[in-house]
Amino acid sequence: MQMPDPDQRVIERRAEIIKAMRTIVPGEGVIADEAMLKAFECDGLMAYRQLPLIVVLPETTAQVSQILAYCHLNDVKIVPRGAGTGLSGGALPLADAITLGLSKFNRVLDIDYPNRCAVVQPGVTNLGVTKAVEADGFYYAPDPSSQIACSIGGNIAENSGGVHCLKYGLTTNNVLGLEMVLMDGTVLRLGGKHLDPGGYDLLGVMTGSEGLLGVITEVTVRILKKPETARAVLLGFNSSEEGGDCVAAIINAGIIPGGIEMMDKPAIHATEEFVHAGYPLDVEALLIVELDGPQIEVDHLIEQVGEIAKGQGAVYSRISETEEERAVFWSGRKNAFPAVGRMSPDYLCMDGTIPRNKLALVLKRTAELSQKYGLRVANVFHAGDGNLHPLILFDANQPGELDKAEQFGGDILKLCVEVGGVLTGEHGVGVEKRDLMGEMFTEDDLKQQQRVKCAFDPTHQLNPGKVYPTLHRCAELGRMHISRGQVPFPDIPRF
Amino acid sequence: MTEILKPDNADQVLDAVKWAVSEATPLEVRSLGTKAGFGRPVQAGRVLDLSNLSGITDYDPGELVLTAGPATPMAEIERALAAANQELQFEPMDLGPLYGGSTDAPATGTIGGVIAANLSGPRRVKSGAARDHFLGFHAVSGRGEVFKSGGKVMKNVTGFDLSKLMAGSFGTLAVMTEVTVKVLPRPEKTRTVLLMGGDDEAAVAALCDALGSSHEVAGAAHLPAAVAARSGVGYVAGAGASVTAVRIEGPGPSVEHRCAALTDQFKALGAVEELHSHNSIAFWREVRDAIPFTGDRAGDQVWRISVPPTAGAEVVRRLTDGLGGDAYYDWGGGLIWFALPTREDAGATAVRAAIADCGGHATLVRASADVRQAVEVFQPQPGPLDELSRRVKDAFDPEGVLNPGRMVAGV
């Protein structure tokens, strides 16, 4: 993975930059000591590491604004960072950039039950939002599996999902407003406690922009009352095709479960050995279907799901009878990544989304690729929305295995695109999938996205080297060859 | 007579936009023109009529996505979805009746228009707006270049989410040539619990309570007595009082259970009634399409105002005290439909002053072209945000050939 060449002139000015930052952020908010910088050298994509120029941890919007204005004026790049749990390297430092950490923005500012929203600082964890309101029976719906650690600001940068987004939506469907700072220090407010602010939906394009457009300093999210109850059912099948068909049959019956997860045999075995959730070991595919809502609805629907599954050839079926049992059902799936991690020194987690009716084909071709590369793979799948997480097992200490695993992963993602899907469903592009963008987008597609980048950050100082494989100067992107009066009148019907 | 270019396919759309750029001749982008009254009048010499880019190209109900040409009529989309017992869950309003069309005709307009105006309906509070269900598109930018964004799957974070920018951009950024939306199963059953009487404050508080419950409320409206009296639903018109309504949807036993719980909750506040299937559907269509402000009120100017729900009643008091007219509430108090007798400025200054404290936005949805030309139809944005929005416009349409002036004068 090639990152942009560091600007030596900036690196030479390091001492001067540190001094300037210390006048803005007093105390321990400016980190320049190499041993301490180590803690910031990577995010959740640990295969890539780089020490940042320095780390700055501001505490107020005014400080963020001053930092960005200084950097804008002095040609210093910025890598925004939330909790550093991202899986695609979006917060990977650059040698000539300040890593701007938002961890000190950790306060819940306003809880407004009548308007069903909470205003929080971006460094509050995803689970922290729920914790702040759960005593009153409310919660924040998107629940990425890193929710105990990941920050809400990072969730917005990545448009994070989770296991409940088929029913409750992704981050983008649950954010109402933002305060943000542009690279030149301008502070903006987008949205608020009301819905669908007029004008262009800049809130929508900020969500999932991976730190390339602005720095988020305040967030307003929708909170919901917790469902009365939830029950889960485990369903085992002799093939993943049957499992996939069962998901379609449930949806075709008009049922949208709170969550539908699927695991293949290697994933079932790995998680069962790790957490002993009581999963059947003799099935090829296991579904966890969770229904939530009023007790009477959940009881009614879970029975229907059981019937549908029987018709689809389920060979195993077990319904949770208690809240504890439901938690046990989920414990395996929620620990799938660490469980697979125990089977192998290293693993890569892929994140493509596919049309669900292509699942059997994709799993078959993935198995063939596994043979070809000589690397094992386990699959977990957000079956409701088609988001597939193949986990590729490898040993980074074996020369060449990381490269091989990355090629294998790249081939899986190309396959996802080939069958009509996309490169990433919820983990983001970052550096990990940056060079695969051309598989899904044409040069013109990518240029149009980068023109939006130019509207926000014309000097390309925010998180450069991420998401887009080629950096074009904004002047070049904006240029148009207009041949006035040279284009013939189009030969199309007119009236 | 304005010349109309009517491309048959995406290639011809590209030719037309390239030509428009070369000639510096702006285009008014439209298909059926049912929303021509929404937004400012476009300053363009030629019309780009997309109505031939019509038809559903891909729809597998089990996948929950539908792909279509932008000019596919909503009536056609709704028919196809209904055949598979599905729907667009964001329940886009039909502007037809507001602009003088029949109140009981099939849906007017096109899917592209619904997206370009980011429409939604009473279910917005639970399920979002068009923006939340718009998964991807192909388009021709105002630069005369073909591009796409998003995809045909429900979960996708690959690159910037340009679909969000297209939703609600009123055709000012690019000409869409194909759109993909998320679709969902229709609820098995729909019922509405009505609370009779009570002033606006009490009603909004009751609605906020209901929305903050675990009953998955799919509609929360309040009609003051004068508006309720105009309803075509007997129970509502005959109430002789204000009517507060909460919609519950889902599997049969669950709907009954939740309606019973809400009825218990509301009993302390006044008389309670229930609307079942047909009446419930008719009532929410009235709320969705601003039917109370059609018919003999067709001459009034109409504002659509979005505020934090708890601020709704105070905003309405300020509006009606200052300007007369009357209002009703959707989205638990967060959406105000306000109609007033015609004024030269449509009361714009007073309307915007009324929401200045609580934050929100006011859109002038119905007024004559002259008024919409003179008044800011959409909520003016603060300086830095306005500048950023102009840069976004430039990123797609630097020569200003697509629907100039539709959203903001000179843009």
mmCIF file of C-alpha atoms in Angstrom, chain B residues 218-410:
data_model
loop_
_atom_site.group_PDB
_atom_site.id
_atom_site.type_symbol
_atom_site.label_atom_id
_atom_site.label_comp_id
_atom_site.label_asym_id
_atom_site.label_seq_id
_atom_site.Cartn_x
_atom_site.Cartn_y
_atom_site.Cartn_z
ATOM 1 C CA ALA B 218 -45.914 5.127 12.476
ATOM 2 C CA GLY B 219 -47.797 8.417 12.338
ATOM 3 C CA ALA B 220 -48.489 11.162 14.889
ATOM 4 C CA ALA B 221 -50.665 14.093 13.815
ATOM 5 C CA HIS B 222 -52.838 16.786 15.375
ATOM 6 C CA LEU B 223 -55.656 18.604 13.602
ATOM 7 C CA PRO B 224 -57.054 21.653 15.399
ATOM 8 C CA ALA B 225 -60.867 21.727 15.392
ATOM 9 C CA ALA B 226 -61.235 23.943 12.306
ATOM 10 C CA VAL B 227 -58.968 21.670 10.263
ATOM 11 C CA ALA B 228 -60.479 18.451 11.614
ATOM 12 C CA ALA B 229 -63.916 19.673 10.516
ATOM 13 C CA ARG B 230 -62.677 19.643 6.902
ATOM 14 C CA SER B 231 -61.776 15.930 6.963
ATOM 15 C CA GLY B 232 -63.455 13.463 4.649
ATOM 16 C CA VAL B 233 -63.371 10.866 7.413
ATOM 17 C CA GLY B 234 -66.667 10.971 9.302
ATOM 18 C CA TYR B 235 -65.290 10.301 12.766
ATOM 19 C CA VAL B 236 -62.809 13.130 12.383
ATOM 20 C CA ALA B 237 -65.076 15.714 10.750
ATOM 21 C CA GLY B 238 -67.829 14.958 13.218
ATOM 22 C CA ALA B 239 -65.675 15.264 16.309
ATOM 23 C CA GLY B 240 -66.622 18.906 16.762
ATOM 24 C CA ALA B 241 -63.249 19.299 18.405
ATOM 25 C CA SER B 242 -59.570 18.975 17.670
ATOM 26 C CA VAL B 243 -58.354 15.493 16.766
ATOM 27 C CA THR B 244 -55.025 13.954 17.740
ATOM 28 C CA ALA B 245 -54.122 10.793 15.841
ATOM 29 C CA VAL B 246 -51.574 8.035 16.340
ATOM 30 C CA ARG B 247 -51.068 5.326 13.744
ATOM 31 C CA ILE B 248 -50.051 1.793 14.638
ATOM 32 C CA GLU B 249 -48.996 -0.799 12.064
ATOM 33 C CA GLY B 250 -47.824 -4.390 12.101
ATOM 34 C CA PRO B 251 -49.041 -7.954 12.577
ATOM 35 C CA GLY B 252 -52.676 -8.193 13.735
ATOM 36 C CA PRO B 253 -52.292 -9.266 17.367
ATOM 37 C CA SER B 254 -49.523 -6.738 17.912
ATOM 38 C CA VAL B 255 -51.549 -3.849 16.486
ATOM 39 C CA GLU B 256 -54.481 -4.703 18.753
ATOM 40 C CA HIS B 257 -52.226 -4.916 21.770
ATOM 41 C CA ARG B 258 -50.504 -1.590 21.104
ATOM 42 C CA CYS B 259 -53.734 0.222 20.239
ATOM 43 C CA ALA B 260 -55.226 -0.981 23.506
ATOM 44 C CA ALA B 261 -52.200 0.301 25.416
ATOM 45 C CA LEU B 262 -52.381 3.697 23.717
ATOM 46 C CA THR B 263 -56.118 3.932 24.272
ATOM 47 C CA ASP B 264 -55.550 3.384 27.984
ATOM 48 C CA GLN B 265 -52.903 6.077 27.968
ATOM 49 C CA PHE B 266 -55.131 8.580 26.123
ATOM 50 C CA LYS B 267 -58.335 7.930 28.087
ATOM 51 C CA ALA B 268 -57.204 10.238 30.850
ATOM 52 C CA LEU B 269 -56.920 13.075 28.321
ATOM 53 C CA GLY B 270 -60.291 12.883 26.544
ATOM 54 C CA ALA B 271 -62.625 10.789 24.421
ATOM 55 C CA VAL B 272 -60.884 8.115 22.378
ATOM 56 C CA GLU B 273 -61.921 6.538 19.060
ATOM 57 C CA GLU B 274 -60.277 4.038 16.746
ATOM 58 C CA LEU B 275 -60.060 4.189 12.958
ATOM 59 C CA HIS B 276 -59.776 0.860 11.212
ATOM 60 C CA SER B 277 -58.316 -0.063 7.845
ATOM 61 C CA HIS B 278 -60.136 2.032 5.238
ATOM 62 C CA ASN B 279 -60.772 5.092 7.392
ATOM 63 C CA SER B 280 -57.260 4.947 8.775
ATOM 64 C CA ILE B 281 -55.749 4.880 5.291
ATOM 65 C CA ALA B 282 -57.989 7.760 4.118
ATOM 66 C CA PHE B 283 -57.130 9.866 7.165
ATOM 67 C CA TRP B 284 -53.354 9.535 6.781
ATOM 68 C CA ARG B 285 -53.572 10.279 3.106
ATOM 69 C CA GLU B 286 -55.261 13.577 3.996
ATOM 70 C CA VAL B 287 -52.530 14.363 6.486
ATOM 71 C CA ARG B 288 -49.790 13.334 4.066
ATOM 72 C CA ASP B 289 -51.022 15.292 1.059
ATOM 73 C CA ALA B 290 -52.176 18.459 2.880
ATOM 74 C CA ILE B 291 -55.742 17.770 1.724
ATOM 75 C CA PRO B 292 -57.196 20.187 4.315
ATOM 76 C CA PHE B 293 -55.648 22.974 2.251
ATOM 77 C CA THR B 294 -57.131 21.920 -1.091
ATOM 78 C CA GLY B 295 -60.610 22.452 -2.527
ATOM 79 C CA ASP B 296 -62.048 25.806 -1.409
ATOM 80 C CA ARG B 297 -58.674 26.616 0.199
ATOM 81 C CA ALA B 298 -56.800 26.139 -3.078
ATOM 82 C CA GLY B 299 -56.177 29.878 -3.245
ATOM 83 C CA ASP B 300 -54.231 29.987 0.024
ATOM 84 C CA GLN B 301 -50.485 30.023 0.175
ATOM 85 C CA VAL B 302 -49.060 26.980 1.960
ATOM 86 C CA TRP B 303 -45.900 26.573 4.037
ATOM 87 C CA ARG B 304 -44.322 23.311 5.150
ATOM 88 C CA ILE B 305 -42.333 23.956 8.312
ATOM 89 C CA SER B 306 -40.015 21.501 10.092
ATOM 90 C CA VAL B 307 -39.123 22.229 13.741
ATOM 91 C CA PRO B 308 -38.248 20.255 16.868
ATOM 92 C CA PRO B 309 -41.615 18.673 17.801
ATOM 93 C CA THR B 310 -41.912 20.307 21.216
ATOM 94 C CA ALA B 311 -41.592 23.747 19.609
ATOM 95 C CA GLY B 312 -44.475 23.109 17.201
ATOM 96 C CA ALA B 313 -47.372 24.560 19.188
ATOM 97 C CA GLU B 314 -45.537 27.779 20.049
ATOM 98 C CA VAL B 315 -44.522 28.275 16.418
ATOM 99 C CA VAL B 316 -48.116 27.824 15.279
ATOM 100 C CA ARG B 317 -49.337 30.336 17.846
ATOM 101 C CA ARG B 318 -46.864 32.904 16.513
ATOM 102 C CA LEU B 319 -47.814 32.168 12.912
ATOM 103 C CA THR B 320 -51.559 32.393 13.340
ATOM 104 C CA ASP B 321 -51.368 35.391 15.728
ATOM 105 C CA GLY B 322 -49.250 37.279 13.229
ATOM 106 C CA LEU B 323 -50.630 36.142 9.892
ATOM 107 C CA GLY B 324 -54.029 34.557 10.438
ATOM 108 C CA GLY B 325 -54.624 31.377 8.466
ATOM 109 C CA ASP B 326 -54.559 27.953 10.055
ATOM 110 C CA ALA B 327 -52.290 25.020 10.606
ATOM 111 C CA TYR B 328 -52.100 21.352 11.451
ATOM 112 C CA TYR B 329 -49.302 19.125 12.707
ATOM 113 C CA ASP B 330 -47.650 15.939 11.527
ATOM 114 C CA TRP B 331 -44.459 14.222 12.819
ATOM 115 C CA GLY B 332 -45.571 14.553 16.443
ATOM 116 C CA GLY B 333 -45.606 18.332 16.177
ATOM 117 C CA GLY B 334 -42.378 18.557 14.186
ATOM 118 C CA LEU B 335 -44.005 19.212 10.812
ATOM 119 C CA ILE B 336 -46.389 22.135 10.496
ATOM 120 C CA TRP B 337 -48.620 22.630 7.487
ATOM 121 C CA PHE B 338 -49.619 26.280 7.496
ATOM 122 C CA ALA B 339 -52.052 27.914 5.062
ATOM 123 C CA LEU B 340 -52.668 31.643 4.891
ATOM 124 C CA PRO B 341 -54.669 33.950 2.674
ATOM 125 C CA THR B 342 -52.527 35.217 -0.183
ATOM 126 C CA ARG B 343 -49.989 37.932 0.568
ATOM 127 C CA GLU B 344 -47.412 39.454 -1.710
ATOM 128 C CA ASP B 345 -44.533 38.157 0.446
ATOM 129 C CA ALA B 346 -46.395 35.023 1.609
ATOM 130 C CA GLY B 347 -45.605 36.177 5.133
ATOM 131 C CA ALA B 348 -42.046 34.942 4.659
ATOM 132 C CA THR B 349 -40.418 37.302 7.141
ATOM 133 C CA ALA B 350 -42.908 36.478 9.876
ATOM 134 C CA VAL B 351 -42.758 32.749 9.159
ATOM 135 C CA ARG B 352 -38.992 32.691 9.418
ATOM 136 C CA ALA B 353 -39.007 34.864 12.498
ATOM 137 C CA ALA B 354 -41.417 32.387 14.128
ATOM 138 C CA ILE B 355 -38.868 29.568 13.872
ATOM 139 C CA ALA B 356 -35.741 31.628 14.523
ATOM 140 C CA ASP B 357 -35.588 30.715 18.217
ATOM 141 C CA CYS B 358 -36.245 26.982 18.000
ATOM 142 C CA GLY B 359 -34.346 26.246 14.787
ATOM 143 C CA GLY B 360 -35.846 24.555 11.789
ATOM 144 C CA HIS B 361 -36.770 25.339 8.236
ATOM 145 C CA ALA B 362 -39.768 26.712 6.401
ATOM 146 C CA THR B 363 -40.511 25.955 2.752
ATOM 147 C CA LEU B 364 -43.117 27.824 0.733
ATOM 148 C CA VAL B 365 -44.811 24.888 -0.978
ATOM 149 C CA ARG B 366 -47.653 26.667 -2.715
ATOM 150 C CA ALA B 367 -47.728 30.208 -4.062
ATOM 151 C CA SER B 368 -47.940 31.857 -7.451
ATOM 152 C CA ALA B 369 -44.833 31.868 -9.622
ATOM 153 C CA ASP B 370 -44.441 35.623 -9.048
ATOM 154 C CA VAL B 371 -44.357 35.162 -5.290
ATOM 155 C CA ARG B 372 -42.010 32.180 -5.514
ATOM 156 C CA GLN B 373 -39.755 34.298 -7.697
ATOM 157 C CA ALA B 374 -39.667 37.136 -5.192
ATOM 158 C CA VAL B 375 -39.507 35.213 -1.912
ATOM 159 C CA GLU B 376 -36.924 32.718 -0.669
ATOM 160 C CA VAL B 377 -38.880 29.481 -1.136
ATOM 161 C CA PHE B 378 -36.402 27.385 0.847
ATOM 162 C CA GLN B 379 -34.999 28.354 4.220
ATOM 163 C CA PRO B 380 -32.069 30.749 3.670
ATOM 164 C CA GLN B 381 -28.830 29.288 4.990
ATOM 165 C CA PRO B 382 -26.278 31.100 7.134
ATOM 166 C CA GLY B 383 -23.340 32.552 5.178
ATOM 167 C CA PRO B 384 -20.682 29.836 5.504
ATOM 168 C CA LEU B 385 -23.203 27.061 4.838
ATOM 169 C CA ASP B 386 -24.541 28.917 1.817
ATOM 170 C CA GLU B 387 -21.011 29.318 0.475
ATOM 171 C CA LEU B 388 -20.282 25.613 0.945
ATOM 172 C CA SER B 389 -23.549 24.703 -0.799
ATOM 173 C CA ARG B 390 -22.584 26.913 -3.744
ATOM 174 C CA ARG B 391 -19.229 25.150 -3.969
ATOM 175 C CA VAL B 392 -21.063 21.804 -3.992
ATOM 176 C CA LYS B 393 -23.249 23.065 -6.853
ATOM 177 C CA ASP B 394 -20.080 24.122 -8.711
ATOM 178 C CA ALA B 395 -18.618 20.663 -8.172
ATOM 179 C CA PHE B 396 -21.446 19.176 -10.233
ATOM 180 C CA ASP B 397 -22.676 21.976 -12.446
ATOM 181 C CA PRO B 398 -20.076 24.739 -12.725
ATOM 182 C CA GLU B 399 -21.763 26.369 -15.719
ATOM 183 C CA GLY B 400 -25.155 26.440 -14.032
ATOM 184 C CA VAL B 401 -27.001 24.679 -16.843
ATOM 185 C CA LEU B 402 -29.266 22.501 -14.667
ATOM 186 C CA ASN B 403 -32.421 24.024 -13.226
ATOM 187 C CA PRO B 404 -30.831 27.410 -12.448
ATOM 188 C CA GLY B 405 -32.615 29.329 -9.735
ATOM 189 C CA ARG B 406 -34.829 26.426 -8.695
ATOM 190 C CA MET B 407 -33.558 26.392 -5.105
ATOM 191 C CA VAL B 408 -31.735 29.692 -4.646
ATOM 192 C CA ALA B 409 -31.735 32.792 -6.859
ATOM 193 C CA GLY B 410 -28.637 32.894 -9.031
#
